mmCIF file of C-alpha atoms in Angstrom:
data_model
loop_
_atom_site.group_PDB
_atom_site.id
_atom_site.type_symbol
_atom_site.label_atom_id
_atom_site.label_comp_id
_atom_site.label_asym_id
_atom_site.label_seq_id
_atom_site.Cartn_x
_atom_site.Cartn_y
_atom_site.Cartn_z
ATOM 1 C CA UNK S 1 -0.085 -0.018 -0.017
ATOM 2 C CA UNK S 2 2.985 2.367 0.556
ATOM 3 C CA UNK S 3 3.703 2.321 -2.995
ATOM 4 C CA UNK S 4 0.298 3.639 -3.866
ATOM 5 C CA UNK S 5 0.544 6.452 -1.147
ATOM 6 C CA UNK S 6 -3.263 5.393 0.165
ATOM 7 C CA UNK S 7 -4.797 2.691 2.113
ATOM 8 C CA UNK S 8 -6.277 -0.110 -0.566
ATOM 9 C CA UNK S 9 -9.750 -1.517 -0.393
ATOM 10 C CA UNK S 10 -9.713 -4.743 2.161
ATOM 11 C CA UNK S 11 -8.105 -7.680 0.635
ATOM 12 C CA UNK S 12 -6.599 -6.023 -2.220
ATOM 13 C CA UNK S 13 -2.912 -4.975 -3.046
ATOM 14 C CA UNK S 14 -1.390 -2.639 -5.424
ATOM 15 C CA UNK S 15 0.104 -3.724 -8.912
ATOM 16 C CA UNK S 16 2.463 -1.769 -10.528
ATOM 17 C CA UNK S 17 3.905 -2.099 -14.081
ATOM 18 C CA UNK S 18 7.836 -1.817 -14.065
ATOM 19 C CA UNK S 19 7.404 0.964 -16.786
ATOM 20 C CA UNK S 20 5.029 3.292 -14.161
ATOM 21 C CA UNK S 21 7.973 3.290 -11.669
ATOM 22 C CA UNK S 22 10.471 6.012 -11.341
ATOM 23 C CA UNK S 23 13.344 6.978 -9.312
ATOM 24 C CA UNK S 24 12.685 9.971 -7.093
ATOM 25 C CA UNK S 25 14.512 11.907 -4.370
ATOM 26 C CA UNK S 26 14.334 10.198 -1.065
ATOM 27 C CA UNK S 27 12.880 13.508 0.405
ATOM 28 C CA UNK S 28 10.196 13.211 -1.687
ATOM 29 C CA UNK S 29 6.471 12.635 -0.125
ATOM 30 C CA UNK S 30 5.597 9.607 -2.341
ATOM 31 C CA UNK S 31 9.147 7.978 -1.985
ATOM 32 C CA UNK S 32 9.412 4.446 -0.907
ATOM 33 C CA UNK S 33 12.946 3.684 0.103
ATOM 34 C CA UNK S 34 14.348 0.367 -1.701
ATOM 35 C CA UNK S 35 17.413 -1.676 -1.857
ATOM 36 C CA UNK S 36 18.946 -2.339 -5.335
ATOM 37 C CA UNK S 37 19.250 -6.307 -5.696
ATOM 38 C CA UNK S 38 20.383 -6.347 -9.537
ATOM 39 C CA UNK S 39 20.341 -4.213 -12.735
ATOM 40 C CA UNK S 40 20.480 -5.588 -16.327
ATOM 41 C CA UNK S 41 21.250 -3.550 -19.383
ATOM 42 C CA UNK S 42 18.611 -4.421 -22.038
ATOM 43 C CA UNK S 43 19.536 -2.629 -24.799
ATOM 44 C CA UNK S 44 16.996 0.518 -25.047
ATOM 45 C CA UNK S 45 16.571 0.514 -21.067
ATOM 46 C CA UNK S 46 17.905 -1.248 -18.214
ATOM 47 C CA UNK S 47 15.734 -3.400 -15.733
ATOM 48 C CA UNK S 48 16.216 -2.796 -11.937
ATOM 49 C CA UNK S 49 15.125 -5.513 -9.623
ATOM 50 C CA UNK S 50 14.673 -3.536 -6.196
ATOM 51 C CA UNK S 51 13.294 -4.821 -2.806
ATOM 52 C CA UNK S 52 11.110 -3.147 -0.190
ATOM 53 C CA UNK S 53 9.377 -4.159 3.065
ATOM 54 C CA UNK S 54 9.901 -7.697 1.874
ATOM 55 C CA UNK S 55 8.357 -7.235 -1.503
ATOM 56 C CA UNK S 56 10.570 -7.389 -5.011
ATOM 57 C CA UNK S 57 9.678 -5.065 -7.685
ATOM 58 C CA UNK S 58 11.257 -4.281 -11.230
ATOM 59 C CA UNK S 59 11.522 -0.976 -12.849
ATOM 60 C CA UNK S 60 12.492 -0.052 -16.138
ATOM 61 C CA UNK S 61 14.823 2.996 -16.784
ATOM 62 C CA UNK S 62 17.172 4.404 -19.369
ATOM 63 C CA UNK S 63 20.175 2.670 -19.950
ATOM 64 C CA UNK S 64 22.061 5.592 -19.146
ATOM 65 C CA UNK S 65 20.705 6.109 -15.758
ATOM 66 C CA UNK S 66 23.176 5.867 -12.749
ATOM 67 C CA UNK S 67 22.663 4.549 -9.381
ATOM 68 C CA UNK S 68 22.225 7.142 -6.832
ATOM 69 C CA UNK S 69 23.388 6.726 -3.146
ATOM 70 C CA UNK S 70 20.098 6.718 -1.816
ATOM 71 C CA UNK S 71 17.583 4.872 -3.922
ATOM 72 C CA UNK S 72 13.659 5.475 -3.724
ATOM 73 C CA UNK S 73 10.808 4.908 -6.039
ATOM 74 C CA UNK S 74 7.501 6.189 -6.773
ATOM 75 C CA UNK S 75 4.622 4.885 -9.026
ATOM 76 C CA UNK S 76 2.802 6.965 -11.505
ATOM 77 C CA UNK S 77 0.213 4.485 -11.916
ATOM 78 C CA UNK S 78 -1.223 1.217 -9.941
ATOM 79 C CA UNK S 79 -4.205 -0.597 -9.783
ATOM 80 C CA UNK S 80 -5.968 -2.630 -7.029
ATOM 81 C CA UNK S 81 -5.867 -6.681 -7.350
ATOM 82 C CA UNK S 82 -6.952 -9.659 -5.143
ATOM 83 C CA UNK S 83 -4.148 -10.139 -2.509
ATOM 84 C CA UNK S 84 -4.694 -13.792 -3.112
#
């Protein structure tokens, strides 16, 4: 729910596509701190695998993006899905 910035309906969790996640300043109000677990260059973009609060997420960034000292992400869009 933290990635959505709001409490979700009972029994639902936010689902976020990799292209809807972006790096943000860790002081931004919507920032969710993450630990980078891997980065892979895939030609026109890089796929980063990050972990936050026990959840693994993937985000797609431009191949020229460098890793900041402190990594935080925010979602531009998400949708609520069943938690089961």
